[in-house]
Tab-separated table of C-alpha atoms in Angstrom:
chain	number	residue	atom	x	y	z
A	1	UNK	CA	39.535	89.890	143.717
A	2	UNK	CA	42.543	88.209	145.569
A	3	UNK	CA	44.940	90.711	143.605
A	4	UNK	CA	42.711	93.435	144.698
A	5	UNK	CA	42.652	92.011	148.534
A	6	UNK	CA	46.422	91.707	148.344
A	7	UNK	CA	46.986	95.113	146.797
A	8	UNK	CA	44.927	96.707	149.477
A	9	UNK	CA	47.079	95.230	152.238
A	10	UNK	CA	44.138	92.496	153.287
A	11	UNK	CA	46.410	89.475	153.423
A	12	UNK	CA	44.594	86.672	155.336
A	13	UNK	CA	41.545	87.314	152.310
A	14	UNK	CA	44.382	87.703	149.597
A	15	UNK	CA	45.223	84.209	150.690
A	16	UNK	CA	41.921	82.622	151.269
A	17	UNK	CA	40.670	83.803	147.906
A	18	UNK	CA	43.618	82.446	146.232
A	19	UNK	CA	43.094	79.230	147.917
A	20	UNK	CA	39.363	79.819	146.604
A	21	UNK	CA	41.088	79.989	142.802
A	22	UNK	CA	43.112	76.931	143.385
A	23	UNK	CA	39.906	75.055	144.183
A	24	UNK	CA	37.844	76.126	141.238
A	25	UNK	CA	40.366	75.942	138.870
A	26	UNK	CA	43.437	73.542	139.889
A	27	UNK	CA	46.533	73.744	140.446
A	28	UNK	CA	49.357	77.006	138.556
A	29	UNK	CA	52.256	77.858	139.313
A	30	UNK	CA	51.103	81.368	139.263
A	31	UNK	CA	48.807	81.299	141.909
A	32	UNK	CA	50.750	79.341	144.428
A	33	UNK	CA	53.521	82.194	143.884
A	34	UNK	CA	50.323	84.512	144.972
A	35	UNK	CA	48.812	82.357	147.769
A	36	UNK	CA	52.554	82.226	149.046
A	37	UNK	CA	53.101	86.131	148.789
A	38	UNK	CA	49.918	86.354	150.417
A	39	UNK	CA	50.731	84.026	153.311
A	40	UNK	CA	53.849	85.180	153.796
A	41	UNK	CA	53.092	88.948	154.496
A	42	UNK	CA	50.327	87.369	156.661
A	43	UNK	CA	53.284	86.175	158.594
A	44	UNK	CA	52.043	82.930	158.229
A	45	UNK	CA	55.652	81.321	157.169
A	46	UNK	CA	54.631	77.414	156.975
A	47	UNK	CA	52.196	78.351	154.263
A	48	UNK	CA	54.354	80.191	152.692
A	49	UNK	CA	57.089	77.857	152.111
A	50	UNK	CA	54.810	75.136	151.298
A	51	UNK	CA	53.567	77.386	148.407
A	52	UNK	CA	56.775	78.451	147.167
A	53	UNK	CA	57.620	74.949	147.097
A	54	UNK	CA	54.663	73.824	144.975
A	55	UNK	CA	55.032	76.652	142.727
A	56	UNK	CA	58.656	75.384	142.141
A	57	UNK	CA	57.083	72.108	141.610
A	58	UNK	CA	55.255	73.269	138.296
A	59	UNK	CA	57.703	75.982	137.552
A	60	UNK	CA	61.570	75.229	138.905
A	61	UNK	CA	63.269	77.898	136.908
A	62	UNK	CA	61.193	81.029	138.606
A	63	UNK	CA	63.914	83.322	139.943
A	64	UNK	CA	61.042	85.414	141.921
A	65	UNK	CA	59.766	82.042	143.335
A	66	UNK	CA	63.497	80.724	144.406
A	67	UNK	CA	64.149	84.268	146.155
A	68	UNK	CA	61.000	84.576	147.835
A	69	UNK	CA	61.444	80.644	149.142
A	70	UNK	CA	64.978	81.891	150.548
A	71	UNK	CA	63.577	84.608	152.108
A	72	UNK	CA	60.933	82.742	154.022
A	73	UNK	CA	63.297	79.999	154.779
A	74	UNK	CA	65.248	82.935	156.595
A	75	UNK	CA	62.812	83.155	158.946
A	76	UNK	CA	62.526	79.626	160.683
A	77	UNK	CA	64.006	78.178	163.378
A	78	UNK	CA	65.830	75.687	161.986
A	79	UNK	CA	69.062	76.086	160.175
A	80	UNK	CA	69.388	72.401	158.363
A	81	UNK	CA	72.773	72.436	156.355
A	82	UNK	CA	72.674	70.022	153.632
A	83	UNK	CA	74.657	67.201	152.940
A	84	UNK	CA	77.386	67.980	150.330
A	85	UNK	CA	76.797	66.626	146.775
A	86	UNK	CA	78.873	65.518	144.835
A	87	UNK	CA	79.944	67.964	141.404
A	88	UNK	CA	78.365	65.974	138.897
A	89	UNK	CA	75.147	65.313	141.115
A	90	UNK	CA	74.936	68.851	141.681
A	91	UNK	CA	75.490	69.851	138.148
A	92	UNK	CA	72.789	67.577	137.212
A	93	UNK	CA	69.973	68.433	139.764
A	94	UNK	CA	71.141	72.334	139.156
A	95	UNK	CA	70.286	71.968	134.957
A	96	UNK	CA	67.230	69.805	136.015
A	97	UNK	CA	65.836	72.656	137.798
A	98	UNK	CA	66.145	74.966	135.172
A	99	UNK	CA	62.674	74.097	132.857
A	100	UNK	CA	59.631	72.390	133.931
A	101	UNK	CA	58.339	69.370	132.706
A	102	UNK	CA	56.335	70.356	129.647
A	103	UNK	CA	58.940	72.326	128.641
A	104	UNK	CA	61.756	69.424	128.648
A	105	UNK	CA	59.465	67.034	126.827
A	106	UNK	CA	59.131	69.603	124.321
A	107	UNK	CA	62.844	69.632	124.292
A	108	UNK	CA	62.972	65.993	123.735
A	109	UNK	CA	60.499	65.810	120.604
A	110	UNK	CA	62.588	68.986	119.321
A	111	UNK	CA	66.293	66.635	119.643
A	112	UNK	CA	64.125	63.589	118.505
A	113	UNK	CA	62.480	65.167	115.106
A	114	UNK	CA	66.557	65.916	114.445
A	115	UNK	CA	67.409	62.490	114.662
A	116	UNK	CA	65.019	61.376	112.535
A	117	UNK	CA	66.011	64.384	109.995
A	118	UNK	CA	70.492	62.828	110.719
A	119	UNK	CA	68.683	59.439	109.880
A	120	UNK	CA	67.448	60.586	106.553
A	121	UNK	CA	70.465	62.736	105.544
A	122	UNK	CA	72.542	59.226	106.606
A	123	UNK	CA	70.227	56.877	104.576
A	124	UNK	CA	69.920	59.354	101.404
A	125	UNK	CA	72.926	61.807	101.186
A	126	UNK	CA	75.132	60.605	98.379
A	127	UNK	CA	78.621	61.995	100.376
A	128	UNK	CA	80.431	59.779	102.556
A	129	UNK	CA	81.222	62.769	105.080
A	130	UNK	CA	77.800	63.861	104.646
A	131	UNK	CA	76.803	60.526	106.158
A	132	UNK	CA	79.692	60.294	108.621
A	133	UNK	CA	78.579	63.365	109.992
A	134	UNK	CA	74.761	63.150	110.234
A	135	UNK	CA	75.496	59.536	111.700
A	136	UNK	CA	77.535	60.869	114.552
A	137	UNK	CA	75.665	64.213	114.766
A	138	UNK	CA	72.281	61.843	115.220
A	139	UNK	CA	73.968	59.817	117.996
A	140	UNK	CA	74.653	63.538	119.742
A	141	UNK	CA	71.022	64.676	119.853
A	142	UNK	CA	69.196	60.605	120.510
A	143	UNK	CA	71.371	60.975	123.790
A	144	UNK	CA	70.438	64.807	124.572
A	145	UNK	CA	66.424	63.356	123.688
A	146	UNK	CA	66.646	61.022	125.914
A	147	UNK	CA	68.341	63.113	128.423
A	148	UNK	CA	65.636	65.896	128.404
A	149	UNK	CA	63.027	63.104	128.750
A	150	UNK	CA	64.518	61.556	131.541
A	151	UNK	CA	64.406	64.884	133.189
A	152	UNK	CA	60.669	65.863	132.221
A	153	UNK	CA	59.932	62.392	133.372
A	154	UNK	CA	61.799	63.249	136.738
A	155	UNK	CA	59.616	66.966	137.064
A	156	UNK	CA	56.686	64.849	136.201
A	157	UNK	CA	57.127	62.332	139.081
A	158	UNK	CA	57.901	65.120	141.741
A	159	UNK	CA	54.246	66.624	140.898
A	160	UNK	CA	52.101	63.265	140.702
A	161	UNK	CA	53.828	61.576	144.039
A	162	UNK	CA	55.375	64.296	146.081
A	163	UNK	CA	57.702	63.150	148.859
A	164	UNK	CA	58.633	66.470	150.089
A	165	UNK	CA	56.963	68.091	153.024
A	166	UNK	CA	56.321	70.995	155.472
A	167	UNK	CA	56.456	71.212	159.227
A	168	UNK	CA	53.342	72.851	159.917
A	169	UNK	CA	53.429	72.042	164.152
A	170	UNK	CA	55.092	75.180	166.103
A	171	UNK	CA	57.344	72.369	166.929
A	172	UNK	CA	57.429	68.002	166.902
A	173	UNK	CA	60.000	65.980	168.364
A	174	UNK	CA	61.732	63.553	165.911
A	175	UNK	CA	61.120	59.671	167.261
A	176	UNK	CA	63.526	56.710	166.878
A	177	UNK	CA	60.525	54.193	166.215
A	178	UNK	CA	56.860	54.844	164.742
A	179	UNK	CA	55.033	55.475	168.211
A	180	UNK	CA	54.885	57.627	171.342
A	181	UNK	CA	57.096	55.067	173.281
A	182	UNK	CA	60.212	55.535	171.120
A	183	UNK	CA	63.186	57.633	171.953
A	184	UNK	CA	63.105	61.443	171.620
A	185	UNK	CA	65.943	62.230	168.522
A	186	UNK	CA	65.840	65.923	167.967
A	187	UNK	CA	63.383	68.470	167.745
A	188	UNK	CA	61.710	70.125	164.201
A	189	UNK	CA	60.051	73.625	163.935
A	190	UNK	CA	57.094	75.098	161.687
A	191	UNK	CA	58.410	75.762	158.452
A	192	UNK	CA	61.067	72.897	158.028
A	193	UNK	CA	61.527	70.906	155.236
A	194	UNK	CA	61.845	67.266	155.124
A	195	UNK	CA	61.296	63.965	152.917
A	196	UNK	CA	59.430	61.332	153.691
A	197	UNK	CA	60.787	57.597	153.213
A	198	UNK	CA	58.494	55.561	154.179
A	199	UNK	CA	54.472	55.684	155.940
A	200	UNK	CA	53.206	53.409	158.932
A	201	UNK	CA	49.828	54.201	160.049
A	202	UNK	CA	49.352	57.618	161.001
A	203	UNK	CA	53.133	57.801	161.181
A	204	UNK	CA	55.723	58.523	158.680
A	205	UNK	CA	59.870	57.812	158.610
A	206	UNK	CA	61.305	61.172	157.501
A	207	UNK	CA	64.938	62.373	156.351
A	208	UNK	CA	66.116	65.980	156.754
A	209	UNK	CA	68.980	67.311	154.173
A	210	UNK	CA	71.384	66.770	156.732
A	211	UNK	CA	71.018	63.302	156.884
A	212	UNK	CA	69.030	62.665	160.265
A	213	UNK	CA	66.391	60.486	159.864
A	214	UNK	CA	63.105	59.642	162.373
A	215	UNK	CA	59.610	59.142	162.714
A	216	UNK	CA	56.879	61.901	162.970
A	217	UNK	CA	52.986	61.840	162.751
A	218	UNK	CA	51.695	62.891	159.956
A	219	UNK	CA	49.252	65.435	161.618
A	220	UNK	CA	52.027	67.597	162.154
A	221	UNK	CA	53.092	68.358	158.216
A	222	UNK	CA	51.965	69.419	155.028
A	223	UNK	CA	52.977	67.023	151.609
A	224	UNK	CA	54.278	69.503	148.797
């Protein structure tokens, strides 16, 4: 019905339906693709970055997802410009992003089960270079294991405690302190992304990718 909805054009129902399937049946990657689509040609940006952005959640290596994310990012107000990364941080966050976290712990179990396999060629093989090289090809795929379970562990985290959120306010000035009284930092628009460091009462201390940090209230976003 929300394909239907969507196909004929009827956006706001396209989303609410999809909403509708997200109740009844939890959470997909699939759906908050849809629900984003939806919102998006509803002109309703906010939503539709916070969907993308959940949808990326489950599913980080969707090229669709990532493009349509850009394109509603486009549309904001606010043109944040990331701190630089280093190479190797980059390198790492960039391969992180590129399978979910089923898919890595899969990946781990696959490098594991060939250790164990290098361990019994190194216990049992009669040659010495058969045992030289299962020993050293063994070491090669423990560390790529753990490495994939690290990052499935990493995925895993980002769904169960999200610190990631959306500016759903037309706008909210940024505070210096955790109340009403504090001094006025900069200003945010609907649609901008931010994390969040830290919660005090209905407040919460907030970083941008540029590096400013302040306070908001809580009313005024949307957790990923």
């Amino acid at each position: 019905m929300a394909a239907v909805a969507y196909s004929e054009s009827r956006f706001n129902d396209a989303a609410a339906l999809y909403e509708q399937v997200l109740a009844d049946h939890g959470i997909s990657a699939k759906v908050y693709y849809n629900l984003g689509n939806a919102y998006y040609k509803s002109g309703s940006v906010a939503p539709a970055i916070l969907n993308y952005e959940r949808a990326l959640l489950l599913n980080p290596g969707d090229p669709d997802v990532r493009f349509n994310l850009e394109l509603a990012r486009s549309r904001i107000v606010d043109k944040i410009e990331p701190l630089a990364e280093f190479l190797l941080i980059r390198w790492y966050n960039k391969l992180g992003n590129k399978l979910d976290s089923n898919s890595w712990a899969y990946l781990s179990l696959g490098f594991f089960a060939l250790f164990i396999a290098c361990l019994f060629v190194y216990f049992f093989a009669k040659k010495r270079s058969l045992k030289k090289s299962s020993f050293f090809v063994g070491i090669l795929v423990l560390f790529f294991s753990i490495f994939a379970l690290l990052y499935s562990a990493r995925q895993r985290e980002a769904i169960i405690h999200p610190n990631k959120a959306i500016v759903f306010s037309e706008s909210v000035t940024v505070k210096s302190s955790p109340d009403q009284s504090g001094t006025d930092l900069f200003l945010l628009h609907e649609g901008s992304a931010l994390r969040i460091k830290s919660t005090l009462g209905d407040w919460c201390e907030i970083e941008l990718e540029d590096g400013n940090v302040g306070w908001i209230e809580l009313k005024h976003i949307e957790i990923i």
